Amino acid sequence: MTAAPEIQAIADPVPGAGAPHLPAQPGSGPDFVQLLTPEGERVENADYALDISDDELRSLYRDLALVRRWDVEATALQRQGELGIWASLLGQEAAQIGAGRALGPQDMAFPTYREHGVAWARDVDPLHVISLFRGNDLGGWDPVARKFNLYTVVIGAQCLHATGYAMGIQRDAAMTEAPAAALAFLGDGATSQGEVNEALIWAATFSAPVVFFCQNNQYAISAPIETQSRVPLFQRAAGFGFPGVRVDGNDVLAVLAVTRAALARAREGSGPTFIEAFTYRMGAHTTSDDPTRYRLAGELEEWKLRDPIARLKAHLSRSGKADAAFFAAVDAEGDELAARIRKGTLEMPDPAGTEMFDHVYAEQTEEIAAQRASFLEYHAGFEGDEQ
Amino acid sequence: MTAAPEIQAIADPVPGAGAPHLPAQPGSGPDFVQLLTPEGERVENADYALDISDDELRSLYRDLALVRRWDVEATALQRQGELGIWASLLGQEAAQIGAGRALGPQDMAFPTYREHGVAWARDVDPLHVISLFRGNDLGGWDPVARKFNLYTVVIGAQCLHATGYAMGIQRDAAMTEAPAAALAFLGDGATSQGEVNEALIWAATFSAPVVFFCQNNQYAISAPIETQSRVPLFQRAAGFGFPGVRVDGNDVLAVLAVTRAALARAREGSGPTFIEAFTYRMGAHTTSDDPTRYRLAGELEEWKLRDPIARLKAHLSRSGKADAAFFAAVDAEGDELAARIRKGTLEMPDPAGTEMFDHVYAEQTEEIAAQRASFLEYHAGFEGDEQ
Amino acid sequence: MTTLTLGKALNSGLRKAMEDDPKVILMGEDIGRLGGVFRITDGLQKDFGEARVVDTPLAEAGIIGTAVGLAMRGYRPVCEIQFDGFVFPAFNQIVTQVAKIHARSRGRLPMPITIRIPFGGGIGAVEHHSESPEAYFAHTTGLKVVAVSNPADAYWMLQQAIACPDPVVFFEPKRRYWDKADVDLDETPPPLLSSRVVRAGDDVTLLAYGPMVKTALQAAEAAAADGQSIEVIDLRTLSPLDLGPVEESVRRTGRCVVVHEAQTTLGLGAEIAARVTESCFHSLEAPVLRVGGYDVTYPPSKLEEEYLPDLDRVLHVVDQVMGF
Amino acid sequence: MTTLTLGKALNSGLRKAMEDDPKVILMGEDIGRLGGVFRITDGLQKDFGEARVVDTPLAEAGIIGTAVGLAMRGYRPVCEIQFDGFVFPAFNQIVTQVAKIHARSRGRLPMPITIRIPFGGGIGAVEHHSESPEAYFAHTTGLKVVAVSNPADAYWMLQQAIACPDPVVFFEPKRRYWDKADVDLDETPPPLLSSRVVRAGDDVTLLAYGPMVKTALQAAEAAAADGQSIEVIDLRTLSPLDLGPVEESVRRTGRCVVVHEAQTTLGLGAEIAARVTESCFHSLEAPVLRVGGYDVTYPPSKLEEEYLPDLDRVLHVVDQVMGF
Ligand SMILES: Cc1ncc(C[n+]2csc(CCOP(=O)(O)OP(=O)(O)O)c2C)c(N)n1
Ligand SMILES: Cc1ncc(C[n+]2csc(CCOP(=O)(O)OP(=O)(O)O)c2C)c(N)n1
Ligand SMILES: [Mg+2]
Ligand SMILES: [Mg+2]
């Protein structure tokens, strides 16, 4: 990431600040897979050929635009007090749509709390994500039907779940089931959690069909990537014995190609891959955060030039693969989506108090049944009271 | 390690068993530092020159021989019911003496439960180690005076302590203290613990003056190294952004040279190093273990040819640097040491019951003071009773 | 009827569970080739293969975290934690994931995971090998927690725990692994989450679980010689608690003592004392008293006999509750 | 006298502690440049530098584990755990190392580590941001555990905790961070490990700590209107407990209620009920009753008001204990 001079200045006195910093922006070359330049130029990569139809390109654009629209609407709803908090994916649309679209129907995804784009690609109803941030539930979708796990808020915990799920796939395969893979999402900050490193170790030891998709958006709340690693994150995989690759996370085509290849490799029994999607969190960490306290505006301006949607739009229009009508249609669809999300949010019924007693166990205990009863009795006591 | 064919056979059906195995014995070359061959030939290594006097060579031999003698005696004492358990260092003497002798007086060592050789090099009274395994205390030596932490039984936990201690050294240095380094010991199994990987991450981020000394003795109780990693352990460090080196752990000279270099590098502010000492646990995991259940005798026979003491003895005698009288003297000293350990063990007084109340807190609480009092009162109640 | 040690009964229970359900998978350190440091899984890898009896890397969070994923894929993992003192690296996965995922998913992701933990002292071990961490788990909603005290319960309760659709933390009294008793392999066992009167009595109700049940029975035996009639109840389930039989008993005896190895403060005895006092207030002749480990760091093994509740300390407190 | 919010009082306490002792070091996620997600460390990195206010990698075990090493080197680390629900990755280091090293070394390695944890609910947060894990730590000997309820205690108790030679788990009532009160920066504060009567009364003794103290006082106020006289005690220290003032009070009132947000089963209320019943048995007109969180997974925020004890639930139980 670009460590702005001023932040540099602050950083120097800390012991160890001598260590190398990451490049402002990794150039292309084997260590940085890019298929679409920030200017919208299509470039080839020997290892990751992608032959893709114009329809597909347009539908990728549509996904990118719609999830951004959803994200903008959710942020507005939070500002208006309709959501408790919102974790914006602004700037990470390409990483998430690229990864999400690479998944096959048989694969299982394990998101963090920011993977709204992947949720979209897995056909999760945006309102089922909204309901979590509104405080109505802990995730409203069916993780089994959608093959998209519930959001995991404890940093990194889902990486072991994905690895275990992949071990299950291996065992089912022995019972001749269709090959599948697990896709674990994590952030750059998450790479410092012990459990995440254990997941890498287990995946390597059991050669499990799991792909670790790390969105390096340069920050863990206020902590720049140097806080977690002095060398590029993708390099860590080699030390555990499997391949790591760094892809331009703002290039939906490159992310799609790299993730597809890694999932295919996992499904065919060749083991795990670690993907570092090099991107940028263009918004605040969440609506509770104030990034001006720890990063400079200039940084954002620089990354705007690498906007994931703008570059695909440039490519589509310059190459004549999409016309003004198409973009207008997508915008209109975005407005409809936003309206549906807003309406659905405002009309969302509050959960019943008894809900909290009903899902603690598959086989409810007498203790909880009794507490549920006294809860009802207690509230019945207020019947008629003005309150 | 040598995965004997039979064990191989068992291993194959497990998912992931396709993955590569470690070489039977890493050859020399850049990836394997050796200064003394199993046959006792002195070889040179461009990166790790070691100029060492004959006196030093003899005193290294003496240390190796005496810690083995201590270890043998302790095992015998356990068999005779005088110790609850004993964790033998048999086969790892060179790794431990080499690392222990590389430490300067200002450095701090963080052992596991098997570093009796390092304890010896730190002038810890063997009886203060014995008392732990006898159940008299949780470690009898003064970790501050000896600059040798108490044994840490929870696998890997000490690696973070060493890293934090190193961060303290950095801060003292800012207050112009003498440069020092921390030396963390860990086993091959420990490399799978999340906390250990966190220690590597922290050491890299803060460029802390800590050296991780991993004795890869090929097993974690019954788990062969492949259970923890499919690639050489020393390679992991590079993924975290600092150097890793594999040294012949049965070659006391190579271990001494490599550890000295790493500690010097840390003290001068160049950051951490990960050392993999490639060795073999020639005995059982502990006196409670039965290795015949999980490994074949042939393996041990093979490693006997690489015995760490035999090769130095061969070198000393062949080169005429030590004569029969010297070896006889060391043997005699070993017998005296063994006798002193045995006598000291048998005469060791049991701790007083009140001991357990006296060190829970630096500032004892009224609660515990009260429990201590009732404990005494309760036992006073039995005075006179036969029992 | 067959005579089994508690350890062998667990081994047989595991074997039965694996035969009955191909989705049952065992995971843990050294459980395969070695058969576990206590040999509880002896022979199972040989018979069921490495895919179902998994020798894992040395990482407890990894064991539990991957078990969560396996459960999501439809498996029933049975995880062995090698010793009580080594469950803590997995605490995050157990408390924030295993215990919460059923509620988080509103029932869509059941977590039929069994976590076996050999617990308690008395075997002369070094640090971290003699802990009694059960209260941490009983204080964690979303988990079910049981402790076995004898071979028959070991055999049946382990199978019941594995069959349970909810996560069960299963405590095994390691110092009783070698105790023998008859096990009726054809009986219909009592429900998993039930406590049981193991000795009838009228003067005092004595509650215990795991390794202390034997101690409690010995105390009752000794007290009988002095004409004291102690009713002993084996709690068996620690969360949820099954206090019905306890309350019935205390209403008769008016006196109650709880014994466990764990440190007394906030141990199971605290919760039981609070509940029994609330439900039996007017029947109590004396406060519910507790015999537990002192509130100190588990001592070196030469001192553990002084640390652990034993027959004498139990009788001492029984006398206190009688004399109150 | 200065008027401070509880959050600002903590910030001032940290600043004072750092000025008084150069060995005091703050460590945590986002505590430096950002000043912490609750701004408790606001401005401290600017004034004391990055070597003393350390923005750490994202790893709680790392924070506590390196703090242990720093303590061994003579430093006094003050670690911030960002939210209650994220302390569990550090649980192994806290329970097996921080809590045991003093005993292990027989006093040669003191562990003057302060672990700050914002705890409790009521802020409408998502999962894991509203937990009350204090009982896990109070059940762990070797730790001292305190909870503050007001700005003055926040200012003084934090400095006392940092000065304490033993490890202190320091709970901060996050939903009260913005509450204001006068703080006398020159007073001599009461000892760290002491409880305090915060409202005198004769009919019922009501115990609380942290965020529930305010709720308890409101309940007492409301009850006074109905002629009920409730004595409110702020426990302040959860381990060790300081029950002297509680027992003195209960002997007068004969009735006792304990309130906390944490799940009721094996929460602090259990231990307090057990001890108070033992020490005040003959004075009690009714069993000690508990008002706590239900024994369920912390619910989504729309339901937390129904989950958390509030004025009405406290009064409801006060009525029960009066009517017993
Ligand atoms: C174990 C744990 N510790 C702390 C937190 C608080 N927290 C939430 S998000 C976050 C930063 C995560 O950064 P990163 O992994 O890079 O993901 P990003 O938010 O950038 O997508 C932190 C520290 C948490 N959720 N879990
Ligand atoms: C956290 C933890 N889990 C499990 C154990 C039990 N245990 C003791 S030694 C050991 C194997 C350690 O292997 P390794 O790290 O290679 O060290 P070695 O014993 O070979 O020297 C295990 C699993 C432990 N002590 N701590
Ligand atoms: Mg990030
Ligand atoms: Mg080993």
mmCIF file of N, CA, C and O in Angstrom, chain D residues 90-133:
data_model
loop_
_atom_site.group_PDB
_atom_site.id
_atom_site.type_symbol
_atom_site.label_atom_id
_atom_site.label_comp_id
_atom_site.label_asym_id
_atom_site.label_seq_id
_atom_site.Cartn_x
_atom_site.Cartn_y
_atom_site.Cartn_z
ATOM 1 N N ALA D 90 -7.079 -15.452 23.288
ATOM 2 C CA ALA D 90 -6.005 -15.262 24.267
ATOM 3 C C ALA D 90 -6.227 -16.101 25.523
ATOM 4 O O ALA D 90 -5.430 -16.042 26.460
ATOM 5 N N PHE D 91 -7.292 -16.883 25.540
ATOM 6 C CA PHE D 91 -7.655 -17.580 26.774
ATOM 7 C C PHE D 91 -6.561 -18.533 27.249
ATOM 8 O O PHE D 91 -6.268 -18.607 28.443
ATOM 9 N N ASN D 92 -5.929 -19.214 26.303
ATOM 10 C CA ASN D 92 -4.863 -20.136 26.688
ATOM 11 C C ASN D 92 -3.717 -19.407 27.379
ATOM 12 O O ASN D 92 -3.249 -19.833 28.440
ATOM 13 N N GLN D 93 -3.290 -18.291 26.812
ATOM 14 C CA GLN D 93 -2.203 -17.537 27.438
ATOM 15 C C GLN D 93 -2.624 -17.000 28.809
ATOM 16 O O GLN D 93 -1.833 -16.996 29.755
ATOM 17 N N ILE D 94 -3.863 -16.563 28.924
ATOM 18 C CA ILE D 94 -4.306 -15.986 30.193
ATOM 19 C C ILE D 94 -4.405 -17.060 31.283
ATOM 20 O O ILE D 94 -3.900 -16.885 32.397
ATOM 21 N N VAL D 95 -5.030 -18.185 30.933
ATOM 22 C CA VAL D 95 -5.324 -19.206 31.945
ATOM 23 C C VAL D 95 -4.118 -20.085 32.262
ATOM 24 O O VAL D 95 -3.877 -20.420 33.420
ATOM 25 N N THR D 96 -3.337 -20.444 31.228
ATOM 26 C CA THR D 96 -2.226 -21.368 31.503
ATOM 27 C C THR D 96 -0.895 -20.650 31.755
ATOM 28 O O THR D 96 0.044 -21.272 32.247
ATOM 29 N N GLN D 97 -0.816 -19.365 31.390
ATOM 30 C CA GLN D 97 0.459 -18.657 31.572
ATOM 31 C C GLN D 97 0.318 -17.475 32.542
ATOM 32 O O GLN D 97 0.845 -17.511 33.638
ATOM 33 N N VAL D 98 -0.401 -16.464 32.134
ATOM 34 C CA VAL D 98 -0.527 -15.271 32.978
ATOM 35 C C VAL D 98 -0.938 -15.653 34.402
ATOM 36 O O VAL D 98 -0.344 -15.184 35.378
ATOM 37 N N ALA D 99 -1.928 -16.514 34.520
ATOM 38 C CA ALA D 99 -2.473 -16.850 35.839
ATOM 39 C C ALA D 99 -1.574 -17.788 36.639
ATOM 40 O O ALA D 99 -1.685 -17.867 37.859
ATOM 41 N N LYS D 100 -0.665 -18.497 35.981
ATOM 42 C CA LYS D 100 0.098 -19.534 36.675
ATOM 43 C C LYS D 100 1.582 -19.202 36.883
ATOM 44 O O LYS D 100 2.252 -19.845 37.708
ATOM 45 N N ILE D 101 2.104 -18.253 36.144
ATOM 46 C CA ILE D 101 3.563 -18.063 36.163
ATOM 47 C C ILE D 101 4.091 -17.631 37.531
ATOM 48 O O ILE D 101 5.165 -18.071 37.955
ATOM 49 N N HIS D 102 3.316 -16.835 38.259
ATOM 50 C CA HIS D 102 3.802 -16.439 39.586
ATOM 51 C C HIS D 102 3.937 -17.665 40.483
ATOM 52 O O HIS D 102 4.958 -17.844 41.164
ATOM 53 N N ALA D 103 2.940 -18.516 40.447
ATOM 54 C CA ALA D 103 2.988 -19.734 41.268
ATOM 55 C C ALA D 103 4.067 -20.677 40.745
ATOM 56 O O ALA D 103 4.844 -21.242 41.515
ATOM 57 N N ARG D 104 4.129 -20.819 39.405
ATOM 58 C CA ARG D 104 5.125 -21.721 38.806
ATOM 59 C C ARG D 104 6.533 -21.341 39.261
ATOM 60 O O ARG D 104 7.354 -22.199 39.588
ATOM 61 N N SER D 105 6.774 -20.043 39.290
ATOM 62 C CA SER D 105 8.130 -19.561 39.617
ATOM 63 C C SER D 105 8.278 -19.256 41.100
ATOM 64 O O SER D 105 9.291 -18.703 41.520
ATOM 65 N N ARG D 106 7.269 -19.577 41.871
ATOM 66 C CA ARG D 106 7.270 -19.283 43.310
ATOM 67 C C ARG D 106 7.702 -17.841 43.577
ATOM 68 O O ARG D 106 8.598 -17.576 44.385
ATOM 69 N N GLY D 107 7.060 -16.945 42.828
ATOM 70 C CA GLY D 107 7.251 -15.525 43.085
ATOM 71 C C GLY D 107 8.401 -14.868 42.347
ATOM 72 O O GLY D 107 8.558 -13.647 42.405
ATOM 73 N N ARG D 108 9.181 -15.673 41.646
ATOM 74 C CA ARG D 108 10.337 -15.065 40.968
ATOM 75 C C ARG D 108 9.946 -14.318 39.698
ATOM 76 O O ARG D 108 10.692 -13.472 39.217
ATOM 77 N N LEU D 109 8.797 -14.677 39.129
ATOM 78 C CA LEU D 109 8.346 -14.007 37.907
ATOM 79 C C LEU D 109 6.963 -13.400 38.138
ATOM 80 O O LEU D 109 5.944 -14.001 37.812
ATOM 81 N N PRO D 110 6.928 -12.201 38.717
ATOM 82 C CA PRO D 110 5.617 -11.554 38.890
ATOM 83 C C PRO D 110 5.035 -11.199 37.524
ATOM 84 O O PRO D 110 5.767 -11.074 36.541
ATOM 85 N N MET D 111 3.737 -11.097 37.452
ATOM 86 C CA MET D 111 3.051 -10.829 36.185
ATOM 87 C C MET D 111 2.163 -9.585 36.319
ATOM 88 O O MET D 111 0.928 -9.690 36.323
ATOM 89 N N PRO D 112 2.772 -8.407 36.409
ATOM 90 C CA PRO D 112 1.968 -7.188 36.579
ATOM 91 C C PRO D 112 1.338 -6.757 35.251
ATOM 92 O O PRO D 112 1.710 -5.742 34.674
ATOM 93 N N ILE D 113 0.402 -7.557 34.785
ATOM 94 C CA ILE D 113 -0.248 -7.305 33.500
ATOM 95 C C ILE D 113 -1.697 -6.900 33.743
ATOM 96 O O ILE D 113 -2.386 -7.515 34.557
ATOM 97 N N THR D 114 -2.125 -5.852 33.092
ATOM 98 C CA THR D 114 -3.523 -5.449 33.171
ATOM 99 C C THR D 114 -4.185 -5.755 31.832
ATOM 100 O O THR D 114 -3.649 -5.394 30.777
ATOM 101 N N ILE D 115 -5.296 -6.446 31.881
ATOM 102 C CA ILE D 115 -6.028 -6.791 30.658
ATOM 103 C C ILE D 115 -7.354 -6.051 30.674
ATOM 104 O O ILE D 115 -8.247 -6.368 31.471
ATOM 105 N N ARG D 116 -7.458 -5.034 29.862
ATOM 106 C CA ARG D 116 -8.668 -4.209 29.798
ATOM 107 C C ARG D 116 -9.665 -4.828 28.832
ATOM 108 O O ARG D 116 -9.319 -5.137 27.696
ATOM 109 N N ILE D 117 -10.896 -5.006 29.307
ATOM 110 C CA ILE D 117 -11.924 -5.590 28.441
ATOM 111 C C ILE D 117 -13.208 -4.769 28.538
ATOM 112 O O ILE D 117 -13.851 -4.734 29.589
ATOM 113 N N PRO D 118 -13.586 -4.090 27.444
ATOM 114 C CA PRO D 118 -14.903 -3.447 27.422
ATOM 115 C C PRO D 118 -15.940 -4.566 27.378
ATOM 116 O O PRO D 118 -15.817 -5.454 26.537
ATOM 117 N N PHE D 119 -16.903 -4.563 28.308
ATOM 118 C CA PHE D 119 -17.824 -5.713 28.340
ATOM 119 C C PHE D 119 -19.282 -5.294 28.460
ATOM 120 O O PHE D 119 -19.601 -4.152 28.754
ATOM 121 N N GLY D 120 -20.136 -6.255 28.180
ATOM 122 C CA GLY D 120 -21.569 -6.072 28.341
ATOM 123 C C GLY D 120 -22.268 -5.574 27.096
ATOM 124 O O GLY D 120 -21.636 -5.208 26.101
ATOM 125 N N GLY D 121 -23.573 -5.580 27.180
ATOM 126 C CA GLY D 121 -24.401 -5.252 26.020
ATOM 127 C C GLY D 121 -25.021 -3.877 26.098
ATOM 128 O O GLY D 121 -24.513 -2.991 26.774
ATOM 129 N N GLY D 122 -26.111 -3.742 25.349
ATOM 130 C CA GLY D 122 -26.854 -2.494 25.400
ATOM 131 C C GLY D 122 -26.418 -1.438 24.407
ATOM 132 O O GLY D 122 -26.890 -0.304 24.467
ATOM 133 N N ILE D 123 -25.521 -1.799 23.498
ATOM 134 C CA ILE D 123 -25.111 -0.790 22.510
ATOM 135 C C ILE D 123 -25.566 -1.151 21.099
ATOM 136 O O ILE D 123 -25.090 -0.578 20.121
ATOM 137 N N GLY D 124 -26.450 -2.118 20.988
ATOM 138 C CA GLY D 124 -26.990 -2.450 19.663
ATOM 139 C C GLY D 124 -25.968 -2.999 18.690
ATOM 140 O O GLY D 124 -26.045 -2.752 17.497
ATOM 141 N N ALA D 125 -25.027 -3.759 19.202
ATOM 142 C CA ALA D 125 -23.938 -4.248 18.344
ATOM 143 C C ALA D 125 -24.271 -5.604 17.724
ATOM 144 O O ALA D 125 -25.259 -6.246 18.076
ATOM 145 N N VAL D 126 -23.384 -6.036 16.819
ATOM 146 C CA VAL D 126 -23.540 -7.359 16.217
ATOM 147 C C VAL D 126 -22.923 -8.413 17.136
ATOM 148 O O VAL D 126 -22.361 -8.088 18.190
ATOM 149 N N GLU D 127 -23.006 -9.673 16.715
ATOM 150 C CA GLU D 127 -22.544 -10.814 17.512
ATOM 151 C C GLU D 127 -21.132 -10.601 18.082
ATOM 152 O O GLU D 127 -20.286 -9.973 17.434
ATOM 153 N N HIS D 128 -20.902 -11.101 19.295
ATOM 154 C CA HIS D 128 -19.588 -11.100 19.972
ATOM 155 C C HIS D 128 -19.163 -9.735 20.531
ATOM 156 O O HIS D 128 -18.063 -9.620 21.068
ATOM 157 N N HIS D 129 -20.011 -8.735 20.421
ATOM 158 C CA HIS D 129 -19.641 -7.399 20.904
ATOM 159 C C HIS D 129 -20.387 -7.019 22.181
ATOM 160 O O HIS D 129 -20.346 -5.867 22.588
ATOM 161 N N SER D 130 -21.065 -7.958 22.802
ATOM 162 C CA SER D 130 -21.907 -7.622 23.957
ATOM 163 C C SER D 130 -21.829 -8.683 25.045
ATOM 164 O O SER D 130 -22.760 -8.827 25.834
ATOM 165 N N GLU D 131 -20.720 -9.392 25.109
ATOM 166 C CA GLU D 131 -20.621 -10.521 26.030
ATOM 167 C C GLU D 131 -20.169 -10.087 27.427
ATOM 168 O O GLU D 131 -19.596 -9.011 27.609
ATOM 169 N N SER D 132 -20.434 -10.946 28.382
ATOM 170 C CA SER D 132 -20.007 -10.708 29.768
ATOM 171 C C SER D 132 -19.250 -11.937 30.270
ATOM 172 O O SER D 132 -19.817 -12.792 30.954
ATOM 173 N N PRO D 133 -17.959 -12.020 29.934
ATOM 174 C CA PRO D 133 -17.187 -13.234 30.237
ATOM 175 C C PRO D 133 -16.492 -13.240 31.592
ATOM 176 O O PRO D 133 -15.639 -14.081 31.852
#
